[in-house]
Short mmCIF file of C-alpha atoms in Angstrom, two decimals:
data_model
loop_
_atom_site.label_atom_id
_atom_site.label_comp_id
_atom_site.label_asym_id
_atom_site.label_seq_id
_atom_site.Cartn_x
_atom_site.Cartn_y
_atom_site.Cartn_z
CA MET A 1 47.29 -9.35 -12.91
CA PRO A 2 45.24 -7.02 -10.72
CA MET A 3 41.68 -8.08 -10.12
CA TRP A 4 38.93 -7.65 -7.55
CA PRO A 5 38.91 -10.30 -4.82
CA CYS A 6 35.60 -12.23 -4.73
CA SER A 7 33.82 -10.53 -1.87
CA ALA A 8 30.66 -8.53 -1.25
CA PRO A 9 29.57 -6.17 -4.07
CA PRO A 10 30.35 -2.48 -3.73
CA LYS A 11 27.83 -0.10 -2.35
CA ALA A 12 25.94 2.15 -4.77
CA THR A 13 27.30 5.70 -5.33
CA ALA A 14 26.23 8.71 -7.38
CA TRP A 15 27.81 8.99 -10.73
CA TYR A 16 29.63 12.08 -11.98
CA PRO A 17 30.29 12.56 -15.72
CA PHE A 18 34.01 11.96 -15.47
CA TRP A 19 34.84 8.73 -17.15
CA SER A 20 33.43 6.97 -20.13
CA SER A 21 33.65 3.32 -21.01
CA ARG A 22 33.67 2.26 -24.65
CA LYS A 23 32.47 -1.25 -25.35
CA SER A 24 34.58 -3.42 -27.62
CA SER A 25 33.36 -4.95 -30.91
CA PRO A 26 30.98 -7.88 -30.61
CA SER A 27 33.53 -10.22 -32.13
CA SER A 28 35.92 -9.70 -29.22
CA ARG A 29 33.66 -9.11 -26.29
CA ARG A 30 32.84 -12.73 -25.33
CA TRP A 31 35.25 -14.78 -23.27
CA THR A 32 35.28 -18.35 -22.00
CA VAL A 33 35.20 -18.44 -18.22
CA SER A 34 37.05 -21.27 -16.47
CA ALA A 35 36.63 -19.96 -12.92
CA PRO A 36 35.18 -16.79 -11.35
CA GLY A 37 37.50 -13.92 -12.22
CA HIS A 38 39.85 -15.92 -14.45
CA TYR A 39 40.02 -16.39 -18.23
CA THR A 40 41.48 -19.11 -20.31
CA ALA A 41 42.83 -16.48 -22.70
CA PHE A 42 44.95 -14.91 -19.88
CA GLN A 43 46.70 -17.12 -17.41
CA THR A 44 48.37 -15.62 -14.35
CA SER A 45 51.97 -16.31 -13.60
CA LEU A 46 52.86 -18.86 -10.95
CA MET A 47 55.39 -16.43 -9.45
CA THR A 48 54.07 -15.12 -6.17
CA PHE A 49 56.73 -12.54 -5.30
CA LEU A 50 58.67 -9.93 -7.21
CA SER A 51 62.00 -8.29 -6.31
CA VAL A 52 61.80 -4.55 -6.80
CA GLY A 53 64.58 -2.02 -6.22
CA SER A 54 66.38 -3.92 -3.48
CA PRO A 55 67.08 -7.67 -3.56
CA SER A 56 66.04 -7.88 0.04
CA ARG A 57 62.55 -6.54 -0.60
CA GLU A 58 59.90 -8.89 -1.89
CA VAL A 59 56.43 -7.76 -2.98
CA GLN A 60 53.39 -9.88 -3.68
CA GLU A 61 52.65 -10.03 -7.37
CA SER A 62 48.98 -9.24 -6.79
CA LYS A 63 50.07 -5.80 -5.55
CA VAL A 64 52.25 -5.06 -8.62
CA THR A 65 51.03 -3.50 -11.87
CA LEU A 66 53.28 -3.01 -14.86
CA GLY A 67 52.49 -0.04 -17.13
CA GLN A 68 53.89 2.73 -19.29
CA VAL A 69 53.51 6.40 -18.38
CA TYR A 70 54.97 9.19 -20.58
CA GLY A 71 56.87 6.61 -22.60
CA VAL A 72 58.68 5.17 -19.60
CA LEU A 73 58.03 1.66 -18.23
CA THR A 74 56.76 1.80 -14.69
CA VAL A 75 56.24 -0.64 -11.82
CA LEU A 76 53.28 0.34 -9.66
CA ILE A 77 53.25 -1.21 -6.19
CA LEU A 78 50.26 -0.97 -3.90
CA GLN A 79 51.50 -0.61 -0.29
CA SER A 80 50.11 0.63 3.01
CA ASN A 81 51.77 3.59 4.74
CA SER A 82 53.64 2.37 7.82
CA THR A 83 52.59 5.47 9.81
CA THR A 84 48.98 6.19 8.79
CA GLY A 85 47.95 2.71 7.59
CA LEU A 86 46.37 4.27 4.53
CA MET A 87 47.19 2.82 1.10
CA GLU A 88 49.69 4.32 -1.29
CA VAL A 89 50.99 3.45 -4.75
CA GLU A 90 54.76 3.52 -5.22
CA VAL A 91 55.83 4.38 -8.76
CA HIS A 92 59.12 2.86 -9.82
CA LEU A 93 60.49 4.04 -13.15
CA LEU A 94 62.64 1.89 -15.47
CA ASN A 95 64.80 4.54 -17.01
CA GLY A 96 66.89 2.24 -19.17
CA PRO A 97 67.62 -1.35 -20.10
CA GLY A 98 69.48 -3.27 -17.45
CA LEU A 99 68.78 -0.65 -14.78
CA ALA A 100 66.85 -1.44 -11.61
CA PRO A 101 63.50 0.25 -11.11
CA ARG A 102 63.95 3.48 -9.17
CA LYS A 103 61.25 4.76 -6.79
CA CYS A 104 60.43 8.28 -7.97
CA HIS A 105 56.81 8.96 -7.04
CA VAL A 106 54.28 7.99 -4.41
CA LEU A 107 50.51 8.32 -4.95
CA ARG A 108 48.61 9.05 -1.79
CA LEU A 109 45.24 7.29 -1.94
CA SER A 110 44.11 8.19 1.60
CA LEU A 111 41.87 5.13 1.52
CA VAL A 112 41.88 1.51 2.58
CA GLY A 113 40.30 -1.52 0.92
CA ARG A 114 40.52 -3.17 -2.49
CA PHE A 115 42.17 -1.40 -5.40
CA ALA A 116 42.94 -1.94 -9.08
CA ILE A 117 44.98 0.17 -11.47
CA ASN A 118 44.74 1.28 -15.09
CA THR A 119 46.81 3.75 -17.12
CA VAL A 120 44.85 6.08 -19.44
CA ASP A 121 46.39 8.92 -21.47
CA ASN A 122 49.55 8.95 -19.28
CA LEU A 123 47.38 9.12 -16.18
CA ILE A 124 47.49 6.51 -13.41
CA VAL A 125 43.91 5.57 -12.54
CA VAL A 126 43.40 3.86 -9.19
CA HIS A 127 39.98 2.24 -8.79
CA HIS A 128 38.57 1.82 -5.29
CA GLN A 129 35.95 -0.90 -4.99
CA ALA A 130 34.39 0.05 -1.68
CA THR A 131 33.47 3.61 -2.64
CA GLY A 132 32.94 2.84 -6.33
CA THR A 133 35.18 5.66 -7.41
CA SER A 134 38.39 6.14 -9.40
CA LEU A 135 41.29 8.46 -8.51
CA LEU A 136 43.36 10.30 -11.11
CA PHE A 137 47.10 10.87 -10.68
CA ASP A 138 49.47 12.72 -13.01
CA ILE A 139 53.10 12.32 -12.12
CA SER A 140 54.11 15.18 -14.37
CA LEU A 141 52.46 17.64 -12.01
CA THR A 142 54.34 19.08 -9.07
CA GLY A 143 53.91 17.57 -5.62
CA GLU A 144 55.52 17.41 -2.22
CA VAL A 145 59.15 16.37 -2.55
CA ILE A 146 60.70 14.35 0.31
CA GLN A 147 64.16 12.88 -0.19
CA ASP A 148 63.97 13.15 -4.00
CA ILE A 149 60.63 11.37 -4.02
CA THR A 150 57.52 13.29 -5.18
CA TYR A 151 54.31 12.60 -3.27
CA HIS A 152 51.18 13.25 -5.28
CA ALA A 153 47.57 13.86 -4.28
CA PRO A 154 44.73 12.99 -6.69
CA VAL A 155 44.11 15.55 -9.45
CA THR A 156 40.52 15.77 -8.24
CA THR A 157 38.34 13.93 -5.72
CA GLY A 158 37.28 10.46 -6.68
CA ARG A 159 34.71 10.11 -9.42
CA SER A 160 32.81 7.12 -10.72
CA ILE A 161 33.07 5.50 -14.12
CA LYS A 162 30.18 6.36 -16.40
CA PRO A 163 27.40 3.75 -16.21
CA PHE A 164 26.93 1.46 -19.20
CA GLY A 165 23.75 -0.20 -20.38
CA LEU A 166 23.97 -3.46 -22.24
CA LYS A 167 21.27 -4.07 -24.82
CA LEU A 168 20.05 -7.66 -24.55
CA PRO A 169 18.91 -9.73 -27.51
CA SER A 170 15.18 -9.40 -27.98
CA LEU A 171 12.46 -9.71 -30.63
CA SER A 172 11.05 -6.43 -29.46
CA PRO A 173 12.27 -3.30 -31.39
CA ASP A 174 12.91 -1.49 -28.12
CA GLY A 175 14.77 -4.41 -26.53
CA GLN A 176 15.85 -4.60 -22.90
CA ILE A 177 18.70 -2.67 -21.37
CA LEU A 178 20.76 -4.26 -18.63
CA GLN A 179 22.61 -1.76 -16.47
CA CYS A 180 26.07 -3.18 -15.86
CA GLU A 181 27.31 -3.19 -12.30
CA LEU A 182 30.25 -0.84 -11.82
CA TYR A 183 33.30 -1.87 -9.81
CA SER A 184 31.96 -5.43 -9.73
CA THR A 185 33.68 -8.25 -7.97
CA HIS A 186 33.68 -9.98 -11.32
CA TRP A 187 35.82 -7.29 -12.92
CA VAL A 188 39.34 -8.10 -14.18
CA LEU A 189 41.58 -5.24 -15.36
CA PHE A 190 44.32 -5.46 -18.00
CA GLN A 191 46.74 -2.72 -19.08
CA PRO A 192 46.55 -0.21 -20.25
CA ASN A 193 42.78 0.52 -20.10
CA ILE A 194 40.86 -2.74 -20.44
CA VAL A 195 38.02 -3.74 -18.12
CA ILE A 196 36.50 -7.21 -18.40
CA ASP A 197 33.38 -8.42 -16.62
CA ALA A 198 33.76 -12.18 -16.15
CA LYS A 199 30.09 -12.70 -15.32
CA LEU A 200 28.71 -10.81 -18.30
CA GLY A 201 31.51 -11.90 -20.66
CA CYS A 202 32.03 -8.32 -21.87
CA MET A 203 35.05 -6.13 -22.34
CA TRP A 204 35.32 -2.34 -22.28
CA TYR A 205 37.99 0.27 -22.92
CA LEU A 206 38.32 2.97 -20.31
CA ASN A 207 38.60 6.49 -21.75
CA LEU A 208 38.93 9.95 -20.24
CA CYS A 209 36.38 12.74 -20.56
CA ILE A 210 38.37 15.97 -20.22
CA ASP A 211 35.68 18.64 -20.40
CA PRO A 212 34.27 18.13 -16.87
CA LEU A 213 37.77 18.56 -15.42
CA CYS A 214 37.70 22.29 -16.27
CA ASN A 215 35.06 22.72 -13.56
CA LEU A 216 36.64 20.29 -11.14
CA ILE A 217 40.13 21.83 -11.18
CA SER A 218 39.74 25.41 -9.99
CA ASP A 219 43.42 26.29 -10.21
CA ARG A 220 43.76 27.52 -13.80
CA ILE A 221 47.55 27.15 -13.83
CA ARG A 222 47.40 23.55 -12.66
CA LEU A 223 44.63 22.87 -15.10
CA THR A 224 46.83 24.22 -17.92
CA GLU A 225 49.69 21.96 -16.87
CA PHE A 226 47.31 19.01 -16.78
CA LEU A 227 45.76 19.72 -20.23
CA LEU A 228 49.21 20.24 -21.83
CA GLN A 229 49.89 16.50 -21.22
CA ARG A 230 46.59 15.13 -22.51
CA SER A 231 46.25 13.83 -26.04
CA SER A 232 42.91 15.60 -26.62
CA GLY A 233 43.72 18.58 -24.41
CA LYS A 234 44.41 21.26 -27.02
CA GLN A 235 40.83 22.30 -27.89
CA VAL A 236 39.85 22.23 -24.21
CA LEU A 237 42.90 24.35 -23.28
CA LEU A 238 42.10 26.86 -25.97
CA LYS A 239 38.55 27.07 -24.58
CA VAL A 240 39.94 27.70 -21.12
CA LEU A 241 42.22 30.46 -22.49
CA GLY A 242 39.31 32.03 -24.30
CA GLN A 243 37.38 32.21 -21.01
CA LEU A 244 40.35 33.69 -19.15
CA VAL A 245 40.65 36.63 -21.55
CA ASP A 246 36.93 37.10 -22.04
CA ASP A 247 34.73 39.96 -20.77
CA GLN A 248 33.89 38.32 -17.45
CA TYR A 249 37.56 38.62 -16.34
CA LYS A 250 38.28 42.06 -17.85
CA GLY A 251 42.01 41.50 -17.77
CA THR A 252 42.15 41.16 -13.96
CA LEU A 253 43.91 37.76 -14.05
CA LEU A 254 47.11 39.07 -15.57
CA PRO A 255 49.47 37.23 -13.15
CA VAL A 256 47.67 33.99 -13.89
CA LEU A 257 47.74 34.62 -17.63
CA GLU A 258 51.46 35.45 -17.43
CA THR A 259 52.21 32.09 -15.85
CA ILE A 260 49.97 30.22 -18.31
CA PHE A 261 51.66 31.92 -21.25
CA SER A 262 55.02 30.81 -19.80
CA ARG A 263 53.88 27.19 -19.57
CA ILE A 264 52.54 27.22 -23.12
CA ASN A 265 55.51 29.04 -24.72
CA LYS A 266 58.09 26.91 -22.94
CA ILE A 267 56.80 23.86 -24.88
CA TYR A 268 56.38 25.99 -28.03
CA ALA A 269 59.95 27.21 -27.81
CA SER A 270 61.32 23.70 -27.55
CA TRP A 271 59.35 22.72 -30.66
CA VAL A 272 60.52 25.75 -32.59
CA GLN A 273 64.14 24.93 -31.67
CA LEU A 274 63.69 21.30 -32.91
CA GLU A 275 62.18 22.53 -36.14
CA LEU A 276 65.14 24.91 -36.71
CA GLN A 277 67.59 22.10 -36.06
CA ASN A 278 65.77 19.82 -38.54
CA GLN A 279 65.85 22.57 -41.18
CA THR A 280 69.56 23.12 -40.79
CA ALA A 281 71.30 22.07 -44.00
CA GLN A 282 73.53 18.97 -43.70
CA PRO A 283 77.04 19.12 -45.21
CA SER A 284 77.23 17.71 -48.75
CA ASN A 285 79.70 15.03 -47.74
CA ILE A 286 77.27 13.49 -45.22
CA LYS A 287 74.80 10.94 -46.62
CA THR A 288 71.67 10.31 -44.70
CA THR A 289 69.56 7.27 -45.60
CA THR A 290 66.65 8.25 -43.39
CA VAL A 291 65.20 11.57 -42.48
CA LYS A 292 64.61 11.91 -38.76
CA HIS A 293 61.45 13.80 -37.95
CA SER A 294 60.88 15.03 -34.40
CA SER A 295 57.45 14.30 -33.05
CA PRO A 296 55.48 17.32 -31.85
CA PRO A 297 54.57 17.82 -28.21
CA ILE A 298 51.38 16.28 -26.88
CA VAL A 299 49.71 19.69 -26.96
CA LEU A 300 51.26 22.50 -29.02
CA ILE A 301 49.69 25.99 -28.77
CA GLU A 302 51.12 28.13 -31.58
CA GLN A 303 50.84 31.82 -32.26
CA LEU A 304 48.01 31.37 -34.80
CA ASP A 305 46.00 29.54 -32.16
CA MET A 306 46.44 32.45 -29.76
CA VAL A 307 45.66 35.04 -32.44
CA GLN A 308 42.29 33.36 -33.00
CA ILE A 309 41.57 33.76 -29.28
CA PHE A 310 42.75 37.36 -29.20
CA GLN A 311 40.64 38.31 -32.20
CA ARG A 312 37.53 37.57 -30.12
CA ILE A 313 38.48 40.42 -27.75
CA ALA A 314 39.75 42.87 -30.33
CA LYS A 315 39.33 46.59 -29.67
CA ARG A 316 38.49 46.05 -25.97
CA PRO A 317 40.14 48.24 -23.29
CA TYR A 318 42.32 45.53 -21.82
CA THR A 319 43.28 43.71 -25.06
CA GLU A 320 46.48 45.70 -25.56
CA THR A 321 47.69 44.71 -22.08
CA ILE A 322 47.02 41.04 -22.73
CA LEU A 323 48.75 41.20 -26.12
CA MET A 324 51.79 42.89 -24.57
CA LEU A 325 51.86 40.16 -21.89
CA TYR A 326 51.88 37.39 -24.58
CA LEU A 327 54.51 39.20 -26.67
CA GLN A 328 56.71 39.55 -23.57
CA SER A 329 56.37 35.80 -22.93
CA LEU A 330 57.39 35.05 -26.53
CA SER A 331 60.43 37.31 -26.16
CA LYS A 332 61.36 35.58 -22.90
CA PHE A 333 61.69 32.30 -24.76
CA ASN A 334 63.38 33.89 -27.84
CA ILE A 335 60.40 33.26 -30.09
CA ALA A 336 59.95 35.77 -32.93
CA ALA A 337 56.48 37.23 -33.37
CA GLN A 338 54.80 36.07 -36.58
CA GLU A 339 53.01 38.22 -39.15
CA GLU A 340 49.42 37.73 -37.96
CA LEU A 341 50.28 38.46 -34.35
CA SER A 342 52.39 41.50 -35.32
CA LYS A 343 49.52 42.94 -37.39
CA MET A 344 47.05 42.47 -34.55
CA ILE A 345 49.31 44.14 -32.05
CA ILE A 346 49.82 47.07 -34.47
CA SER A 347 46.08 47.41 -34.93
CA GLU A 348 45.46 47.50 -31.19
CA LEU A 349 48.24 50.06 -30.60
CA ILE A 350 46.93 52.28 -33.38
CA HIS A 351 43.34 51.96 -32.12
CA ASN A 352 44.51 53.07 -28.63
CA HIS A 353 46.84 55.77 -30.06
CA SER A 354 49.81 54.07 -28.34
CA PHE A 355 52.27 55.38 -30.93
CA ASP A 356 55.21 55.58 -28.46
CA THR A 357 54.70 51.90 -27.60
CA LEU A 358 54.57 51.03 -31.31
CA ARG A 359 57.77 52.94 -31.99
CA ARG A 360 59.57 51.15 -29.15
CA LEU A 361 58.43 47.73 -30.27
CA VAL A 362 59.80 48.36 -33.75
CA SER A 363 62.95 49.94 -32.33
CA TYR A 364 63.69 46.79 -30.25
CA SER A 365 62.63 44.37 -33.04
CA MET A 366 59.80 42.89 -31.02
CA LEU A 367 57.52 42.66 -34.04
CA LEU A 368 58.12 40.77 -37.23
CA GLU A 369 60.22 42.89 -39.59
CA SER A 370 59.03 42.28 -43.09
CA LYS A 371 57.73 44.19 -46.13
CA ALA A 372 54.21 42.92 -45.45
CA VAL A 373 54.16 44.26 -41.91
CA ALA A 374 55.72 47.55 -42.99
CA CYS A 375 53.15 48.02 -45.71
CA PHE A 376 50.45 47.24 -43.14
CA LEU A 377 51.85 50.10 -41.10
CA LEU A 378 51.88 52.37 -44.09
CA SER A 379 48.23 51.58 -44.82
CA HIS A 380 47.40 53.26 -41.44
CA SER A 381 49.70 56.29 -41.96
CA ASP A 382 46.67 58.55 -42.42
CA VAL A 383 45.86 58.10 -38.70
CA ASN A 384 49.11 59.69 -37.50
CA THR A 385 52.28 60.87 -39.24
CA ALA A 386 54.35 58.95 -36.66
CA ILE A 387 53.16 55.67 -38.19
CA SER A 388 54.85 56.43 -41.49
CA GLN A 389 58.17 57.03 -39.75
CA VAL A 390 57.79 53.74 -37.83
CA ALA A 391 57.20 51.94 -41.07
CA ILE A 392 60.23 53.60 -42.68
CA ASP A 393 62.34 52.58 -39.70
CA MET A 394 61.25 49.00 -40.14
CA LEU A 395 61.91 49.03 -43.88
CA GLY A 396 65.36 50.46 -43.14
CA LYS A 397 66.14 47.53 -40.84
CA ILE A 398 65.37 45.06 -43.60
CA GLN A 399 67.14 47.26 -46.23
CA ALA A 400 64.01 47.69 -48.36
CA TYR A 401 65.35 50.98 -49.70
CA GLU A 402 63.30 50.98 -52.87
CA ILE A 403 60.05 51.00 -50.87
CA ILE A 404 61.37 53.75 -48.64
CA VAL A 405 62.17 55.83 -51.72
CA GLU A 406 58.61 55.31 -52.95
CA VAL A 407 57.17 56.31 -49.59
CA MET A 408 59.27 59.50 -49.43
CA LEU A 409 58.33 60.46 -52.99
CA GLY A 410 54.70 60.02 -52.14
CA GLN A 411 55.18 62.31 -49.16
CA GLY A 412 56.88 64.97 -51.31
CA LYS A 413 60.29 64.46 -49.72
CA VAL A 414 61.99 64.38 -53.08
CA ILE A 415 65.42 65.58 -51.99
CA ASP A 416 65.57 63.06 -49.05
CA ALA A 417 64.42 60.30 -51.41
CA LEU A 418 67.05 61.25 -54.00
CA ARG A 419 69.80 61.21 -51.37
CA LEU A 420 68.71 57.79 -50.13
CA ALA A 421 68.49 56.37 -53.67
CA LYS A 422 71.96 57.65 -54.53
CA ASN A 423 73.49 56.06 -51.40
CA SER A 424 71.63 52.74 -51.51
CA LEU A 425 71.00 51.99 -55.19
CA GLY A 426 73.98 53.69 -56.79
CA LEU A 427 74.21 56.69 -59.07
CA ASP A 428 73.73 54.76 -62.30
CA LYS A 429 70.50 53.02 -61.08
CA VAL A 430 68.64 56.17 -60.02
CA PRO A 431 65.76 56.72 -62.54
CA ALA A 432 65.73 60.35 -63.67
CA ARG A 433 62.16 60.47 -64.93
CA LYS A 434 60.67 59.23 -61.66
CA PHE A 435 62.41 61.89 -59.59
CA LEU A 436 61.89 64.73 -62.06
CA GLU A 437 58.14 63.87 -62.17
CA ALA A 438 57.93 63.87 -58.36
CA ALA A 439 59.80 67.16 -58.20
CA HIS A 440 57.51 68.70 -60.82
CA LYS A 441 54.46 67.60 -58.74
CA THR A 442 55.69 69.54 -55.71
CA ARG A 443 55.27 72.84 -57.73
CA ASP A 444 58.42 74.05 -56.01
CA ASP A 445 60.82 75.47 -58.63
CA LEU A 446 63.74 75.30 -56.21
CA ILE A 447 63.24 71.56 -55.64
CA PHE A 448 62.77 70.95 -59.35
CA HIS A 449 65.95 72.94 -60.14
CA SER A 450 68.00 71.02 -57.60
CA VAL A 451 66.81 67.64 -58.85
CA PHE A 452 67.31 68.63 -62.49
CA ARG A 453 70.84 69.88 -61.82
CA PHE A 454 71.60 66.66 -59.89
CA PHE A 455 70.84 64.57 -62.96
CA GLN A 456 72.76 66.92 -65.23
CA MET A 457 75.85 66.27 -63.04
CA ARG A 458 75.09 62.60 -63.14
CA ASN A 459 74.97 62.66 -66.94
CA LEU A 460 78.25 64.51 -67.04
CA LYS A 461 79.87 61.90 -64.90
CA LEU A 462 78.40 58.87 -66.64
CA TYR A 463 78.11 60.09 -70.28
CA GLU A 464 80.52 63.12 -70.25
CA THR A 465 77.66 65.39 -71.38
CA LEU A 466 74.85 67.27 -69.74
CA ALA A 467 72.32 65.85 -72.19
CA PHE A 468 69.78 63.21 -71.06
CA PRO A 469 69.68 59.83 -72.79
CA LYS A 470 66.63 59.48 -75.01
CA ALA A 471 65.69 56.23 -73.29
CA GLU A 472 64.93 58.09 -70.08
CA GLN A 473 62.04 59.97 -71.77
CA CYS A 474 62.68 63.33 -70.01
CA THR A 475 61.69 65.66 -72.85
CA GLU A 476 58.75 67.29 -71.11
CA PHE A 477 60.86 68.00 -68.00
CA ILE A 478 63.64 69.48 -70.19
CA GLN A 479 61.12 71.85 -71.78
CA HIS A 480 59.74 72.76 -68.32
CA TYR A 481 63.29 73.54 -67.14
CA ASN A 482 64.05 75.67 -70.23
CA GLY A 483 60.79 77.56 -69.80
CA THR A 484 61.22 78.11 -66.07
CA PHE A 485 64.95 79.02 -66.15
CA PRO A 486 65.54 80.69 -69.55
CA THR A 487 68.57 82.62 -68.39
CA ASP A 488 70.51 79.48 -67.58
CA ASN A 489 71.82 79.25 -71.25
CA SER A 490 75.21 77.85 -70.36
CA LEU A 491 73.58 74.73 -68.90
CA ARG A 492 70.71 74.47 -71.38
CA PRO A 493 69.99 70.72 -71.57
CA GLN A 494 69.74 68.60 -74.65
CA ILE A 495 68.83 65.02 -75.51
CA ILE A 496 71.35 62.51 -76.83
#
């Protein structure tokens, strides 16, 4: 097990709020010490050397740490670089049972001295005793690739663990606080994130404070990639995205936003695809005893999360551009826009009078095609007549002909509505009273005559008479027709 050699204590260094240590419960924090740096509860193996990768290579066990990173068992070997003499950590991955560890990554420490290793939240944490700092490494991030091996630099410069004060037993209400020595020679580390002080007989869990990293990692794209792999990174990432689209940037970081949207939506698209596969109906002849549920990604940024961010910048000059950028990213990964996002895009386009853009988005099915979205468009039809036509086009795509007929009747396009109703609903399902009433409201005798004659011909075809069925309640319109066209005696309507 990795531990500090018993030597001089580390020199004091300034602390940066980067790491936090959480003390264990009192029942488990005391340990029996048999020798400095050793515990009776944990006995080291008698094996001195390990064979890793090649049978001809032997490594001292004290330089080997076993851990798990991103669900894969790893062998971490502390070695000095043959050229520079600086220390490195070789990361060997065990990709399957019975397979030899394969060297895939190298962590460049650029330091010499005594080291110890923990794994926290899929990060490899290398502690350096001499400087009293810890280095963060994330093997999921890109690095320099040499002969299929990725060489990584620390995510940030070394930072110290947060100091911890131990409250000593005392009769005084205030008590006495003992500041624990960091990176002590009495420390023993266990995987994944346990730190034990043999002298104090205390144990801590090492945890990661993510918020300060937003200021330490200046590259927003790399910060996004880092946060997407952290268990508590979602809220921090949403905060970063909110800052990127806020007033202080005024939409000038569009290339950066485009790349960030791609990183987010690539994970989102994979999750959507898994959900669709899980929802696919199984054949009836296949019996499944257990339902397999796919686990979501570590950080999943969905459309509703982004809509909440975009709503903070609604009606600003650059909001439309950012929304179009996000919509384009969704389309790139074949993700359909949801209702809330579609409505917000529509609102921004109408606010900016970008009616041509709105028409093209509907034409190419970039927005959600639903009755709710179409009705949302219709609710803004008083702004511009083009919006009504865009809504009708969307309703036509989803074959919502009844709503289109109602819209046309409301616009006074009775003849067009009657033609659409005849072709889509069928002659026997076209309600006579509704169309006669709409024609009467136009106060156009020619339109009323045309509609009335249409239904007379319909009656003749369906009932073999010109008379209207009593159930259709068309008496008042028959009287209006007889009064308006008294000379048309041969076709004088009746009621059956």
